[in-house]
Tab-separated table of C-alpha atoms in Angstrom:
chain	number	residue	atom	x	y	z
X	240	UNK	CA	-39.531	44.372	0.064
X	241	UNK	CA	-41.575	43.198	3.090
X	242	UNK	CA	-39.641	42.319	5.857
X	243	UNK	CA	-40.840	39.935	7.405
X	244	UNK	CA	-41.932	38.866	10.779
X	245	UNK	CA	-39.025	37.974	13.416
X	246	UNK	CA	-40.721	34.253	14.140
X	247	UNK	CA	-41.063	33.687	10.316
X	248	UNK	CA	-37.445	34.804	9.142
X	249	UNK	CA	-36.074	32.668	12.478
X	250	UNK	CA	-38.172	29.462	10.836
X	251	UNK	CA	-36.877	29.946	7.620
X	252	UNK	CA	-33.235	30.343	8.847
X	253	UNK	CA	-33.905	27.450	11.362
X	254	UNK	CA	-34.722	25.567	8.205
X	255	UNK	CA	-31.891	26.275	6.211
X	256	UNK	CA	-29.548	25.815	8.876
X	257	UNK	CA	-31.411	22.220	9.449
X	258	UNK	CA	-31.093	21.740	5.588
X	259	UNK	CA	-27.102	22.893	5.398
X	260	UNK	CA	-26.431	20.661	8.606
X	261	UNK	CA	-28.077	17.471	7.005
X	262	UNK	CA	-25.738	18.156	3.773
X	263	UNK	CA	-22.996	18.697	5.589
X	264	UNK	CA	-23.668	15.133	7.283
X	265	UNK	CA	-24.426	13.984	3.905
X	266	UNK	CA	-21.068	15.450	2.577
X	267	UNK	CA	-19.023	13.784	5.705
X	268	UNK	CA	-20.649	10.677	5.710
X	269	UNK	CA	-19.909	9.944	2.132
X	270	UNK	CA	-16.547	10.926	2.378
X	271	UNK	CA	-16.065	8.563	4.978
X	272	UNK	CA	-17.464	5.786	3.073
X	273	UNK	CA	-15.078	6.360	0.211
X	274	UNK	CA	-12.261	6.808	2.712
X	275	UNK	CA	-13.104	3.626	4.085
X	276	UNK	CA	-13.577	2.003	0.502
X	277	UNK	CA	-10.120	3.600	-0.805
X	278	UNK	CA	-8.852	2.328	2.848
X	279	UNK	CA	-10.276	-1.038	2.225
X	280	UNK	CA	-9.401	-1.242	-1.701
X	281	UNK	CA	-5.789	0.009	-0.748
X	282	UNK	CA	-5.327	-2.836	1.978
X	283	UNK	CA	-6.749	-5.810	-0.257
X	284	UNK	CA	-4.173	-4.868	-3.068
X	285	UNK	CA	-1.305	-4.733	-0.416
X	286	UNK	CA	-2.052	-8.106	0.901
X	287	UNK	CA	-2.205	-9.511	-2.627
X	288	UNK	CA	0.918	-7.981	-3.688
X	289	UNK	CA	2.611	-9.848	-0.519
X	290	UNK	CA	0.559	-13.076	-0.933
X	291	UNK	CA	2.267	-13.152	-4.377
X	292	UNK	CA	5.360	-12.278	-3.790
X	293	UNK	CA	5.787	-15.007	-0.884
X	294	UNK	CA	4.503	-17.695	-3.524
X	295	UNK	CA	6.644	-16.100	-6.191
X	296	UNK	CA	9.578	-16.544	-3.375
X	297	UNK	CA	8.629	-19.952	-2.307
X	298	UNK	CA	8.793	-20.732	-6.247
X	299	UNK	CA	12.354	-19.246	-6.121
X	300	UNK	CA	13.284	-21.428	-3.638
X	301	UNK	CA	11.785	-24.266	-4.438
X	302	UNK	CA	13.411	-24.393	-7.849
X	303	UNK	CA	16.774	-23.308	-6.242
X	304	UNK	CA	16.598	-26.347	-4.334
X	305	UNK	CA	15.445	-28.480	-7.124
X	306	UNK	CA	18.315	-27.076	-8.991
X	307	UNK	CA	20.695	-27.887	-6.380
X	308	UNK	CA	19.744	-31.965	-5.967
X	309	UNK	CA	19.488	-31.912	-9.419
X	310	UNK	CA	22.885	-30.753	-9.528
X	311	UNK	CA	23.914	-32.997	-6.518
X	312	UNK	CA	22.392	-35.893	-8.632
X	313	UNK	CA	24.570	-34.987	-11.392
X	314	UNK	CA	27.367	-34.630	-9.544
X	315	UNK	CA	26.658	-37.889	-7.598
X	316	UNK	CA	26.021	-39.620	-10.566
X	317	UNK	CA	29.218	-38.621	-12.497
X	318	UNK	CA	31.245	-38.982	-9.379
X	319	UNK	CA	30.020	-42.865	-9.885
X	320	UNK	CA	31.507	-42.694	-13.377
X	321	UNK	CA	34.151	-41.976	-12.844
X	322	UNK	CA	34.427	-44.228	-9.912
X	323	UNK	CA	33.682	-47.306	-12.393
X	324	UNK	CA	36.347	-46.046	-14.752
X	325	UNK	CA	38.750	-45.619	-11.845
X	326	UNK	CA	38.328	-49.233	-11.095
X	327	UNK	CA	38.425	-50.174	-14.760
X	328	UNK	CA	41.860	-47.936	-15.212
X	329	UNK	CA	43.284	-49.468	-11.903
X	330	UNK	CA	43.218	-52.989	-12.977
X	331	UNK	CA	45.192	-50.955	-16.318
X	332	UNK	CA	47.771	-48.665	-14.265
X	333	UNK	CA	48.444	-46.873	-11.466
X	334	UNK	CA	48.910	-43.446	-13.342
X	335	UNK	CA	45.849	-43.638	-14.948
X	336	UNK	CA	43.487	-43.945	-11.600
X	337	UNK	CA	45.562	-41.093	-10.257
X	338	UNK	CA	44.667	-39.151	-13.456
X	339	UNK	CA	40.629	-39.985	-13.143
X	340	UNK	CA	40.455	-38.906	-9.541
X	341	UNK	CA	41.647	-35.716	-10.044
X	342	UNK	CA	38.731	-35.408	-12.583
X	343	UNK	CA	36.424	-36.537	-10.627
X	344	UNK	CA	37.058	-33.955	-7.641
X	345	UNK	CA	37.485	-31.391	-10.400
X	346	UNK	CA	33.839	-32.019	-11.501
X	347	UNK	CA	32.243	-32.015	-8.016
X	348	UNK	CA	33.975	-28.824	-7.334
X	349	UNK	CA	32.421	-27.408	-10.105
X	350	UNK	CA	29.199	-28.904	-9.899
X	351	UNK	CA	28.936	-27.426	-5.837
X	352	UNK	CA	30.538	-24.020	-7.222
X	353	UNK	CA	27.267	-23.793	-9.913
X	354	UNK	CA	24.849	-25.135	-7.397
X	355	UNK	CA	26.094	-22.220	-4.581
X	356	UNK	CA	26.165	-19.616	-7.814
X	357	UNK	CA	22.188	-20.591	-8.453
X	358	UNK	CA	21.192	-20.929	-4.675
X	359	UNK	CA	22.701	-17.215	-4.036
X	360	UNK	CA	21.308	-15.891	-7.501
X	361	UNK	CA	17.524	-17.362	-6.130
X	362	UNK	CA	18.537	-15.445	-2.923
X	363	UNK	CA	19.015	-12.325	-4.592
X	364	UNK	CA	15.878	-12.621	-6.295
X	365	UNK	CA	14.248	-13.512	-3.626
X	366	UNK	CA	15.434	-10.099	-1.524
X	367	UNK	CA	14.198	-7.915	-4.726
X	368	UNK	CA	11.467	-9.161	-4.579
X	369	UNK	CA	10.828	-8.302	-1.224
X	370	UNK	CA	12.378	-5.336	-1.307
X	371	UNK	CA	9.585	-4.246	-3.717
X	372	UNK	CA	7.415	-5.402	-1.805
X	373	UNK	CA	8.271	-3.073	1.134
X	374	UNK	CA	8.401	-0.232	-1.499
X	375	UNK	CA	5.264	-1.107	-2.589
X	376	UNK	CA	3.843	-0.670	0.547
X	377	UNK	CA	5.523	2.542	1.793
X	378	UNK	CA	3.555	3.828	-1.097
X	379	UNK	CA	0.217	2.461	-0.124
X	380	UNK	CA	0.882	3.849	3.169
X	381	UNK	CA	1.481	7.723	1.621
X	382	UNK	CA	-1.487	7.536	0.102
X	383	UNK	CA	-3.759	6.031	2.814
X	384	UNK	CA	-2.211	9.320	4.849
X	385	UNK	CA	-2.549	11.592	2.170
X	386	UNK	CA	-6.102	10.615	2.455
X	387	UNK	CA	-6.546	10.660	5.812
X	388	UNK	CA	-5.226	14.348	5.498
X	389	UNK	CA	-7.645	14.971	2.589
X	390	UNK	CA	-10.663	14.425	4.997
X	391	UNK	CA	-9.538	16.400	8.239
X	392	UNK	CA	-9.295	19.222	5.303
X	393	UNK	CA	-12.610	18.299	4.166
X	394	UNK	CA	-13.819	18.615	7.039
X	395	UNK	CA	-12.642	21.884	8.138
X	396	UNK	CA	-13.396	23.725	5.054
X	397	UNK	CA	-16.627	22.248	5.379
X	398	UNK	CA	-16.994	23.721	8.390
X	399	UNK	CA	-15.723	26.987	7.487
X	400	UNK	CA	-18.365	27.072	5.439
X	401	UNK	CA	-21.037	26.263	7.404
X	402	UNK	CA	-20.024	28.906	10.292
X	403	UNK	CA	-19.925	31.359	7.214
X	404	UNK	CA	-22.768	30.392	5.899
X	405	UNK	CA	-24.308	30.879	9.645
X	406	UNK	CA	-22.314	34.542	10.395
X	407	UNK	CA	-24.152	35.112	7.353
X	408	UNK	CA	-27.727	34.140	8.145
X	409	UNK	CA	-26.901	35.911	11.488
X	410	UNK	CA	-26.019	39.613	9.441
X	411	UNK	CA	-29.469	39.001	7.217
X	412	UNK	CA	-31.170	38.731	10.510
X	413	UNK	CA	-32.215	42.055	12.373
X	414	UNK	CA	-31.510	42.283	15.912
X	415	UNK	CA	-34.222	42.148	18.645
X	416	UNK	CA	-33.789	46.290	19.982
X	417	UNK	CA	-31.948	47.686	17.155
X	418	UNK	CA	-33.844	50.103	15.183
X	419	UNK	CA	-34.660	49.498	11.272
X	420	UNK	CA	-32.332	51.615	9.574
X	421	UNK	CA	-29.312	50.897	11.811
X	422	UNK	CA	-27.175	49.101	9.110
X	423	UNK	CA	-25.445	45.671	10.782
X	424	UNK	CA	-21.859	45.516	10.575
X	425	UNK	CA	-21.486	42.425	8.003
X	426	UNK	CA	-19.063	39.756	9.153
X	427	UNK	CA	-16.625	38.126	6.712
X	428	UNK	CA	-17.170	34.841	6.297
X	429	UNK	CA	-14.061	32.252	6.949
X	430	UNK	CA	-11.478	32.444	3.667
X	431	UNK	CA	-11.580	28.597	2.279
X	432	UNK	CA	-8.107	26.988	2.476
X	433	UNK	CA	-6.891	24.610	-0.502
């Protein structure tokens, strides 16, 4: 083959360098935009998981407390019952009023003993919930680092590449006072990492 002229070959490797350059800013460029679209993505699911989960808690609590004066009503409203037969059994005997009251404390115990059972059950839901939440988001976090890592590897193996591809242009080249037949020493390009 020809070789050809110094001002020629320089061109063409000006060129190619140009054209390698542009890809690479290509390459980077649309990396970031999918980093910032995974980014982006990654950050709208996370605050629609928690936008959920604080209406599915307020849900929790608001039927905890609608369980509790509904239980307060009942509780209320027996405690009147058994008021009205207290008064009823008074005008009877002595004994029996005696007898009714102790029911009727008996049934607001329980009644306050199944409301505090419900309000703490709605309060552990409540903290599993969250607590998924926050796991949910740890692991949202991992992988908006484990991309984050993915480009500064991108990037350097990309530009491995490029000063390999260059070392390379720069061997193909002949040097400016070396004679024809010396032989360059060839450089080896940059090993890519995984």
């Amino acid at each position: 083959m020809e070789a050809k002229p110094a001002p020629v070959a320089q061109r063409e490797a000006l060129q190619v360098l140009t054209l390698a350059q542009r890809t690479a800013e290509e390459h980077l460029a649309s990396a970031h935009r999918q980093a910032d679209k995974i980014h982006a993505d990654a950050q709208a699911s996370a605050e629609d998981i928690v936008r959920d989960a604080e209406a599915h808690a307020r849900d929790i609590r608001d039927e905890a407390a609608d369980t509790l004066d509904e239980a307060r009503a009942t509780a209320d409203r027996i405690a009147r019952e058994i008021q009205a037969q207290a008064e009823a059994a008074r005008r009877e005997a002595e004994a029996i009023v005696a007898d009714a009251r102790a029911q009727a404390e008996l049934v607001g115990k329980d009644a306050q003993t199944k409301a505090d059972e419900l309000k703490h059950q709605a309060e552990l839901r409540y903290q599993d919930v969250v607590g998924s939440l926050i796991a949910k988001r740890e692991g949202l976090q991992q992988q908006i680092e484990a991309l984050e890592r993915f480009d500064r590897d991108y990037r350097m193996r990309l530009q491995s590449f490029m000063q390999g591809q260059l070392r390379a242009l720069w061997v193909d080249e002949p040097h400016a006072g070396e004679p024809d037949d010396a032989a360059p020493t060839p450089l080896v390009p940059a090993q890519r990492t995984e």
